[in-house]
Every structure is written in C-alpha cells, then in structure tokens.
Amino acid sequence: MTVRIAPSVLSADLGRLEAQVNAAFAGGADWMHVDVMDGHFVPNLTFGAPMIRALRKLTDRTVDVHLMVERPERYIDEYADAGAGIFTFHPEATVHVQRHLARIREKGMLAGLALNPSTPLAHIEEVMDDLDLVLVMSVNPGYGGQSYIPQATAKIARVRALLDRTASRAALEVDGGITTSTIGAAHAAGADSFVAGTAVFGAADIASAVGALRAACDERA
Ligand code: DX5
Ligand code: ZN
C-alpha cells in the first residue's frame, strides 16, 4: 500500500527552513505539512499564508495545509492563491462543511477533513463524495511532540473500512505522535499518509529520519 511522508514545518528550525525542507525531500518526503493554528480552536498560534508562499518558493512539491482555526472557510481563496495543494479543516470548527469542501475543489485544491480524537466518523459520512483526504488526529490538536493516542489505530481501521465501502479514493492521513514505533500499526490499520514533525525535524539527520519512517512501514507490511 502507498506510503506518503509529510513532515510538519511546525517542528522545523524556521531560521534554516530551506536547508531543512530540502533535506526532508532528499530523504524521500512526499508533501510538506503546514499546521495553521489561531489561538482559538486550539491554544497555540502559528503561521498562515506567508508560510505557504515561502514553501512555494522552496519547492514544487505539494503543500499540505492543516487548518486548526475557527471558521476556516475565510482562508480558502487566500491559501489557494498562496499555492496550497491540500486544504484540510476541522468540521468541528464550522457549519456548512459541504459548501466549503466544494469551494476548495473549485479553487483547484484537494479537499480534506480532520477529525479530533473524540470526533466520530459521522462527521464525514454524508460528504464522502466531496473528500480527497481524511485526516485522523492521533493527538489532540495544538502542539507537536505529543504521544500517539493508541485508540487512533482502531479509528484508522474504521475510516479505511468506510473509504472502501464507499469506493472512495481519498487519502487517509494520520497526524500526531508518528514515530518509527507508531507508524507501522497506523499503516497496517489502513493509513497511507503520515504527518511527522518531531520525528523528522527533531532528528540530527533529517533525510535518514524520513527513510527510517518509511522503512518502519515496510517492516510491518
Ligand atoms: C498537531 C499538528 C501536528 C503536529 C505533529 O496539532 O496538527 O501536525 O505538528 O507533530 P508531531 O509529529 O511532533 O506529533
Ligand atoms: Zn497537522
């Protein structure tokens, strides 16, 4: 099964962003994950369109944007113009989910929904046709460096079953606490895309860290 690695720049040394991003892609990363936090939906405050534009200048690979903000629909047009390839938001943070998914696709981006650990699959069941990506949070959103919540593995398997049952080709991404010790179980449960912040940008050798995550999937496959 597919294995995509998406390092999260939240854990990168922003003073050496170019070198760190290049090292991650040299190690085999597929996407670059951008965590947008507003200090309301989650306690932390990070970055927005300027980070997307900066990455756009550094790479032509997919910029995978994860919005942990209230009313994410306000940023669809701006992030599309900034060069986001994937726009993933939380259904817990807005009302008209289907309208926003359709708008994201109209703007040429892939549309994703992220589910907090306590959020049931019912939040995605009615919009499967509008989804290009489902993100299962394996930590409560807001910070890097947290531990993987073990219950996430069974939730990944349920999402995989839902995608297969509805013949959806959407990517199944998992986010939070992904390391060489946790990625194997998430992959075996059906995830195909893996966000990793600390495990990649916290490593002494970024390129090798990406390779080690991929190898840990193959070992369990
Ligand atoms: C958390 C973010 C994650 C985080 C991952 O709210 O959505 O993307 O940066 O970092 P690690 O891999 O360190 O848990
Ligand atoms: Zn994220």
Short mmCIF file of N, CA and C in Angstrom, two decimals, residues 39-164:
data_model
loop_
_atom_site.label_atom_id
_atom_site.label_comp_id
_atom_site.label_asym_id
_atom_site.label_seq_id
_atom_site.Cartn_x
_atom_site.Cartn_y
_atom_site.Cartn_z
N GLY A 39 -5.04 30.11 17.89
CA GLY A 39 -5.11 30.51 19.30
C GLY A 39 -6.52 30.47 19.87
N HIS A 40 -7.50 30.00 19.04
CA HIS A 40 -8.89 29.87 19.50
C HIS A 40 -9.37 28.43 19.39
N PHE A 41 -9.38 27.90 18.17
CA PHE A 41 -9.78 26.49 18.01
C PHE A 41 -8.82 25.60 18.77
N VAL A 42 -7.54 26.01 18.77
CA VAL A 42 -6.51 25.37 19.59
C VAL A 42 -5.76 26.47 20.34
N PRO A 43 -5.13 26.16 21.48
CA PRO A 43 -4.49 27.21 22.30
C PRO A 43 -3.29 27.87 21.62
N ASN A 44 -2.63 27.15 20.74
CA ASN A 44 -1.39 27.62 20.12
C ASN A 44 -1.67 28.57 18.95
N LEU A 45 -0.65 29.36 18.57
CA LEU A 45 -0.75 30.32 17.45
C LEU A 45 0.48 30.09 16.57
N THR A 46 0.29 29.83 15.26
CA THR A 46 1.46 29.51 14.42
C THR A 46 1.56 30.45 13.23
N PHE A 47 1.30 29.95 12.01
CA PHE A 47 1.53 30.76 10.82
C PHE A 47 0.41 30.53 9.81
N GLY A 48 0.42 31.33 8.72
CA GLY A 48 -0.61 31.23 7.69
C GLY A 48 -0.05 31.33 6.30
N ALA A 49 -0.69 32.16 5.45
CA ALA A 49 -0.34 32.25 4.03
C ALA A 49 1.13 32.58 3.80
N PRO A 50 1.78 33.42 4.63
CA PRO A 50 3.21 33.70 4.36
C PRO A 50 4.07 32.44 4.39
N MET A 51 3.73 31.47 5.25
CA MET A 51 4.50 30.21 5.29
C MET A 51 4.25 29.41 4.01
N ILE A 52 3.02 29.41 3.52
CA ILE A 52 2.70 28.67 2.29
C ILE A 52 3.48 29.29 1.12
N ARG A 53 3.47 30.63 1.05
CA ARG A 53 4.22 31.31 -0.03
C ARG A 53 5.72 31.03 0.07
N ALA A 54 6.23 31.00 1.31
CA ALA A 54 7.66 30.74 1.48
C ALA A 54 8.01 29.33 0.98
N LEU A 55 7.17 28.36 1.32
CA LEU A 55 7.42 26.99 0.87
C LEU A 55 7.27 26.87 -0.65
N ARG A 56 6.32 27.62 -1.19
CA ARG A 56 6.11 27.60 -2.65
C ARG A 56 7.39 28.02 -3.38
N LYS A 57 8.14 28.95 -2.74
CA LYS A 57 9.39 29.41 -3.37
C LYS A 57 10.49 28.34 -3.26
N LEU A 58 10.36 27.47 -2.25
CA LEU A 58 11.42 26.48 -1.99
C LEU A 58 11.20 25.17 -2.72
N THR A 59 9.94 24.85 -3.07
CA THR A 59 9.65 23.53 -3.65
C THR A 59 8.41 23.57 -4.55
N ASP A 60 8.37 22.64 -5.52
CA ASP A 60 7.15 22.49 -6.31
C ASP A 60 6.33 21.29 -5.83
N ARG A 61 6.76 20.70 -4.69
CA ARG A 61 6.00 19.56 -4.14
C ARG A 61 4.75 20.08 -3.43
N THR A 62 3.84 19.15 -3.13
CA THR A 62 2.55 19.51 -2.54
C THR A 62 2.68 20.11 -1.15
N VAL A 63 2.06 21.27 -0.95
CA VAL A 63 1.98 21.89 0.39
C VAL A 63 0.63 21.48 0.98
N ASP A 64 0.72 20.70 2.05
CA ASP A 64 -0.43 20.04 2.69
C ASP A 64 -0.82 20.87 3.91
N VAL A 65 -1.87 21.70 3.76
CA VAL A 65 -2.20 22.66 4.81
C VAL A 65 -3.30 22.13 5.73
N HIS A 66 -3.03 22.14 7.02
CA HIS A 66 -3.94 21.64 8.05
C HIS A 66 -4.38 22.82 8.92
N LEU A 67 -5.66 23.21 8.76
CA LEU A 67 -6.16 24.39 9.48
C LEU A 67 -6.84 23.99 10.79
N MET A 68 -6.28 24.45 11.87
CA MET A 68 -6.88 24.28 13.20
C MET A 68 -7.34 25.67 13.64
N VAL A 69 -8.32 26.19 12.93
CA VAL A 69 -8.83 27.54 13.14
C VAL A 69 -10.34 27.52 13.11
N GLU A 70 -10.93 28.51 13.79
CA GLU A 70 -12.38 28.68 13.72
C GLU A 70 -12.74 29.31 12.37
N ARG A 71 -13.84 28.94 11.80
CA ARG A 71 -14.31 29.45 10.50
C ARG A 71 -13.22 29.39 9.43
N PRO A 72 -12.69 28.20 9.14
CA PRO A 72 -11.60 28.06 8.17
C PRO A 72 -11.96 28.52 6.76
N GLU A 73 -13.27 28.60 6.49
CA GLU A 73 -13.71 29.00 5.14
C GLU A 73 -13.20 30.38 4.75
N ARG A 74 -12.84 31.18 5.75
CA ARG A 74 -12.34 32.54 5.45
C ARG A 74 -11.02 32.51 4.68
N TYR A 75 -10.30 31.37 4.72
CA TYR A 75 -8.94 31.32 4.15
C TYR A 75 -8.84 30.55 2.84
N ILE A 76 -9.95 30.01 2.33
CA ILE A 76 -9.89 29.15 1.14
C ILE A 76 -9.25 29.89 -0.05
N ASP A 77 -9.78 31.01 -0.40
CA ASP A 77 -9.27 31.72 -1.60
C ASP A 77 -7.82 32.16 -1.41
N GLU A 78 -7.51 32.72 -0.24
CA GLU A 78 -6.16 33.23 0.00
C GLU A 78 -5.12 32.11 -0.05
N TYR A 79 -5.45 30.95 0.54
CA TYR A 79 -4.48 29.85 0.56
C TYR A 79 -4.33 29.21 -0.81
N ALA A 80 -5.41 29.19 -1.58
CA ALA A 80 -5.30 28.69 -2.96
C ALA A 80 -4.35 29.59 -3.73
N ASP A 81 -4.53 30.91 -3.59
CA ASP A 81 -3.66 31.86 -4.30
C ASP A 81 -2.21 31.77 -3.82
N ALA A 82 -2.02 31.40 -2.55
CA ALA A 82 -0.67 31.30 -1.98
C ALA A 82 0.05 30.02 -2.45
N GLY A 83 -0.73 29.05 -2.99
CA GLY A 83 -0.10 27.85 -3.53
C GLY A 83 -0.33 26.57 -2.75
N ALA A 84 -1.35 26.55 -1.86
CA ALA A 84 -1.65 25.32 -1.13
C ALA A 84 -2.16 24.26 -2.10
N GLY A 85 -1.72 23.00 -1.91
CA GLY A 85 -2.19 21.91 -2.76
C GLY A 85 -3.34 21.15 -2.11
N ILE A 86 -3.30 21.08 -0.77
CA ILE A 86 -4.34 20.41 0.01
C ILE A 86 -4.80 21.36 1.11
N PHE A 87 -6.11 21.48 1.27
CA PHE A 87 -6.70 22.35 2.29
C PHE A 87 -7.57 21.46 3.17
N THR A 88 -7.08 21.19 4.39
CA THR A 88 -7.79 20.31 5.32
C THR A 88 -8.25 21.10 6.53
N PHE A 89 -9.54 21.03 6.84
CA PHE A 89 -10.05 21.74 8.00
C PHE A 89 -10.83 20.81 8.90
N HIS A 90 -11.21 21.32 10.07
CA HIS A 90 -11.94 20.54 11.07
C HIS A 90 -13.43 20.82 10.97
N PRO A 91 -14.26 19.78 10.78
CA PRO A 91 -15.70 20.03 10.74
C PRO A 91 -16.23 20.56 12.07
N GLU A 92 -15.46 20.34 13.15
CA GLU A 92 -15.86 20.85 14.46
C GLU A 92 -15.75 22.38 14.53
N ALA A 93 -15.10 22.99 13.54
CA ALA A 93 -14.78 24.43 13.60
C ALA A 93 -15.68 25.29 12.70
N THR A 94 -16.67 24.67 12.03
CA THR A 94 -17.51 25.44 11.11
C THR A 94 -18.89 24.77 10.97
N VAL A 95 -19.73 25.33 10.12
CA VAL A 95 -21.12 24.85 10.00
C VAL A 95 -21.36 24.19 8.63
N HIS A 96 -21.12 24.92 7.55
CA HIS A 96 -21.51 24.47 6.21
C HIS A 96 -20.39 23.68 5.54
N VAL A 97 -20.08 22.49 6.06
CA VAL A 97 -18.92 21.69 5.64
C VAL A 97 -18.95 21.37 4.15
N GLN A 98 -20.08 20.92 3.63
CA GLN A 98 -20.14 20.52 2.22
C GLN A 98 -19.88 21.71 1.30
N ARG A 99 -20.44 22.85 1.65
CA ARG A 99 -20.22 24.06 0.82
C ARG A 99 -18.73 24.39 0.75
N HIS A 100 -18.04 24.28 1.88
CA HIS A 100 -16.62 24.64 1.91
C HIS A 100 -15.76 23.61 1.16
N LEU A 101 -16.12 22.33 1.27
CA LEU A 101 -15.36 21.31 0.53
C LEU A 101 -15.48 21.56 -0.98
N ALA A 102 -16.69 21.92 -1.40
CA ALA A 102 -16.91 22.18 -2.84
C ALA A 102 -16.11 23.41 -3.28
N ARG A 103 -16.09 24.44 -2.42
CA ARG A 103 -15.35 25.66 -2.76
C ARG A 103 -13.85 25.38 -2.86
N ILE A 104 -13.32 24.54 -1.98
CA ILE A 104 -11.89 24.19 -2.00
C ILE A 104 -11.54 23.54 -3.34
N ARG A 105 -12.39 22.63 -3.80
CA ARG A 105 -12.14 21.97 -5.09
C ARG A 105 -12.27 22.97 -6.25
N GLU A 106 -13.24 23.86 -6.15
CA GLU A 106 -13.41 24.89 -7.20
C GLU A 106 -12.13 25.71 -7.35
N LYS A 107 -11.44 25.92 -6.22
CA LYS A 107 -10.21 26.72 -6.23
C LYS A 107 -8.98 25.88 -6.60
N GLY A 108 -9.20 24.62 -7.01
CA GLY A 108 -8.11 23.79 -7.52
C GLY A 108 -7.29 23.06 -6.47
N MET A 109 -7.77 23.06 -5.21
CA MET A 109 -7.03 22.33 -4.17
C MET A 109 -7.73 21.00 -3.88
N LEU A 110 -7.02 20.07 -3.26
CA LEU A 110 -7.64 18.85 -2.74
C LEU A 110 -8.30 19.20 -1.42
N ALA A 111 -9.49 18.62 -1.19
CA ALA A 111 -10.29 18.96 -0.02
C ALA A 111 -10.19 17.87 1.04
N GLY A 112 -9.83 18.29 2.27
CA GLY A 112 -9.71 17.32 3.35
C GLY A 112 -10.46 17.72 4.60
N LEU A 113 -10.85 16.70 5.39
CA LEU A 113 -11.45 16.92 6.71
C LEU A 113 -10.61 16.21 7.75
N ALA A 114 -10.38 16.91 8.89
CA ALA A 114 -9.60 16.36 10.00
C ALA A 114 -10.53 16.10 11.17
N LEU A 115 -10.38 14.94 11.79
CA LEU A 115 -11.24 14.57 12.92
C LEU A 115 -10.43 14.55 14.21
N ASN A 116 -10.86 15.35 15.21
CA ASN A 116 -10.22 15.28 16.52
C ASN A 116 -10.40 13.87 17.11
N PRO A 117 -9.56 13.47 18.06
CA PRO A 117 -9.69 12.12 18.63
C PRO A 117 -11.10 11.79 19.13
N SER A 118 -11.82 12.77 19.65
CA SER A 118 -13.16 12.49 20.20
C SER A 118 -14.28 12.64 19.18
N THR A 119 -13.95 13.02 17.95
CA THR A 119 -14.97 13.28 16.93
C THR A 119 -15.30 12.00 16.16
N PRO A 120 -16.59 11.63 16.12
CA PRO A 120 -16.96 10.38 15.44
C PRO A 120 -16.94 10.49 13.91
N LEU A 121 -16.91 9.35 13.26
CA LEU A 121 -16.90 9.28 11.79
C LEU A 121 -18.18 9.86 11.18
N ALA A 122 -19.22 9.99 11.99
CA ALA A 122 -20.48 10.53 11.47
C ALA A 122 -20.27 11.89 10.83
N HIS A 123 -19.23 12.61 11.23
CA HIS A 123 -18.96 13.95 10.68
C HIS A 123 -18.49 13.92 9.23
N ILE A 124 -18.11 12.76 8.73
CA ILE A 124 -17.65 12.70 7.33
C ILE A 124 -18.58 11.87 6.44
N GLU A 125 -19.44 11.06 7.06
CA GLU A 125 -20.22 10.07 6.29
C GLU A 125 -21.08 10.69 5.19
N GLU A 126 -21.61 11.89 5.38
CA GLU A 126 -22.51 12.49 4.39
C GLU A 126 -21.76 13.21 3.28
N VAL A 127 -20.44 13.36 3.40
CA VAL A 127 -19.70 14.14 2.40
C VAL A 127 -18.56 13.33 1.77
N MET A 128 -18.70 12.02 1.74
CA MET A 128 -17.62 11.17 1.20
C MET A 128 -17.28 11.54 -0.25
N ASP A 129 -18.27 11.92 -1.03
CA ASP A 129 -18.03 12.25 -2.45
C ASP A 129 -17.27 13.56 -2.62
N ASP A 130 -17.24 14.36 -1.56
CA ASP A 130 -16.60 15.68 -1.64
C ASP A 130 -15.19 15.67 -1.07
N LEU A 131 -14.73 14.48 -0.64
CA LEU A 131 -13.46 14.38 0.08
C LEU A 131 -12.33 13.80 -0.77
N ASP A 132 -11.15 14.46 -0.70
CA ASP A 132 -9.94 13.91 -1.31
C ASP A 132 -8.99 13.39 -0.24
N LEU A 133 -9.29 13.73 1.03
CA LEU A 133 -8.41 13.32 2.12
C LEU A 133 -9.16 13.32 3.44
N VAL A 134 -8.92 12.29 4.25
CA VAL A 134 -9.44 12.24 5.62
C VAL A 134 -8.23 12.19 6.54
N LEU A 135 -8.18 13.13 7.49
CA LEU A 135 -7.06 13.17 8.43
C LEU A 135 -7.55 12.72 9.80
N VAL A 136 -6.96 11.65 10.30
CA VAL A 136 -7.30 11.16 11.64
C VAL A 136 -6.28 11.73 12.62
N MET A 137 -6.75 12.57 13.56
CA MET A 137 -5.84 13.11 14.56
C MET A 137 -5.52 12.03 15.59
N SER A 138 -4.23 11.74 15.76
CA SER A 138 -3.83 10.75 16.77
C SER A 138 -3.27 11.44 18.02
N VAL A 139 -3.45 12.75 18.09
CA VAL A 139 -3.23 13.55 19.29
C VAL A 139 -4.32 14.62 19.30
N ASN A 140 -4.55 15.25 20.45
CA ASN A 140 -5.43 16.41 20.46
C ASN A 140 -4.69 17.57 19.86
N PRO A 141 -5.27 18.24 18.85
CA PRO A 141 -4.50 19.23 18.10
C PRO A 141 -4.03 20.42 18.93
N GLY A 142 -2.89 21.00 18.51
CA GLY A 142 -2.41 22.21 19.16
C GLY A 142 -0.91 22.26 19.37
N TYR A 143 -0.25 21.10 19.40
CA TYR A 143 1.20 21.09 19.66
C TYR A 143 1.88 19.92 18.98
N GLY A 144 3.15 20.09 18.64
CA GLY A 144 3.97 18.98 18.21
C GLY A 144 4.54 18.28 19.43
N GLY A 145 5.16 17.11 19.22
CA GLY A 145 5.87 16.44 20.31
C GLY A 145 4.98 15.70 21.31
N GLN A 146 3.70 15.50 20.97
CA GLN A 146 2.82 14.76 21.88
C GLN A 146 2.88 13.26 21.56
N SER A 147 2.34 12.43 22.47
CA SER A 147 2.36 10.97 22.25
C SER A 147 1.13 10.51 21.51
N TYR A 148 1.33 9.54 20.64
CA TYR A 148 0.28 8.92 19.84
C TYR A 148 -0.76 8.29 20.76
N ILE A 149 -2.05 8.60 20.53
CA ILE A 149 -3.15 8.03 21.32
C ILE A 149 -3.49 6.66 20.74
N PRO A 150 -3.29 5.55 21.48
CA PRO A 150 -3.44 4.21 20.91
C PRO A 150 -4.81 3.93 20.28
N GLN A 151 -5.88 4.54 20.80
CA GLN A 151 -7.22 4.31 20.22
C GLN A 151 -7.31 4.75 18.76
N ALA A 152 -6.36 5.60 18.34
CA ALA A 152 -6.40 6.10 16.96
C ALA A 152 -6.27 4.96 15.95
N THR A 153 -5.56 3.90 16.32
CA THR A 153 -5.34 2.79 15.37
C THR A 153 -6.66 2.15 14.96
N ALA A 154 -7.54 1.90 15.93
CA ALA A 154 -8.84 1.29 15.60
C ALA A 154 -9.69 2.27 14.78
N LYS A 155 -9.56 3.57 15.06
CA LYS A 155 -10.33 4.58 14.31
C LYS A 155 -9.85 4.62 12.85
N ILE A 156 -8.53 4.50 12.66
CA ILE A 156 -7.99 4.45 11.29
C ILE A 156 -8.61 3.28 10.53
N ALA A 157 -8.70 2.13 11.20
CA ALA A 157 -9.27 0.94 10.55
C ALA A 157 -10.74 1.17 10.18
N ARG A 158 -11.48 1.90 11.03
CA ARG A 158 -12.89 2.18 10.72
C ARG A 158 -13.01 3.15 9.54
N VAL A 159 -12.09 4.14 9.49
CA VAL A 159 -12.10 5.06 8.35
C VAL A 159 -11.75 4.32 7.07
N ARG A 160 -10.76 3.44 7.13
CA ARG A 160 -10.38 2.64 5.97
C ARG A 160 -11.57 1.83 5.47
N ALA A 161 -12.31 1.24 6.40
CA ALA A 161 -13.48 0.43 6.01
C ALA A 161 -14.54 1.31 5.35
N LEU A 162 -14.72 2.54 5.87
CA LEU A 162 -15.70 3.46 5.30
C LEU A 162 -15.28 3.88 3.89
N LEU A 163 -13.98 4.18 3.72
CA LEU A 163 -13.48 4.56 2.39
C LEU A 163 -13.68 3.42 1.40
N ASP A 164 -13.36 2.20 1.82
CA ASP A 164 -13.51 1.05 0.92
C ASP A 164 -14.98 0.80 0.59
#
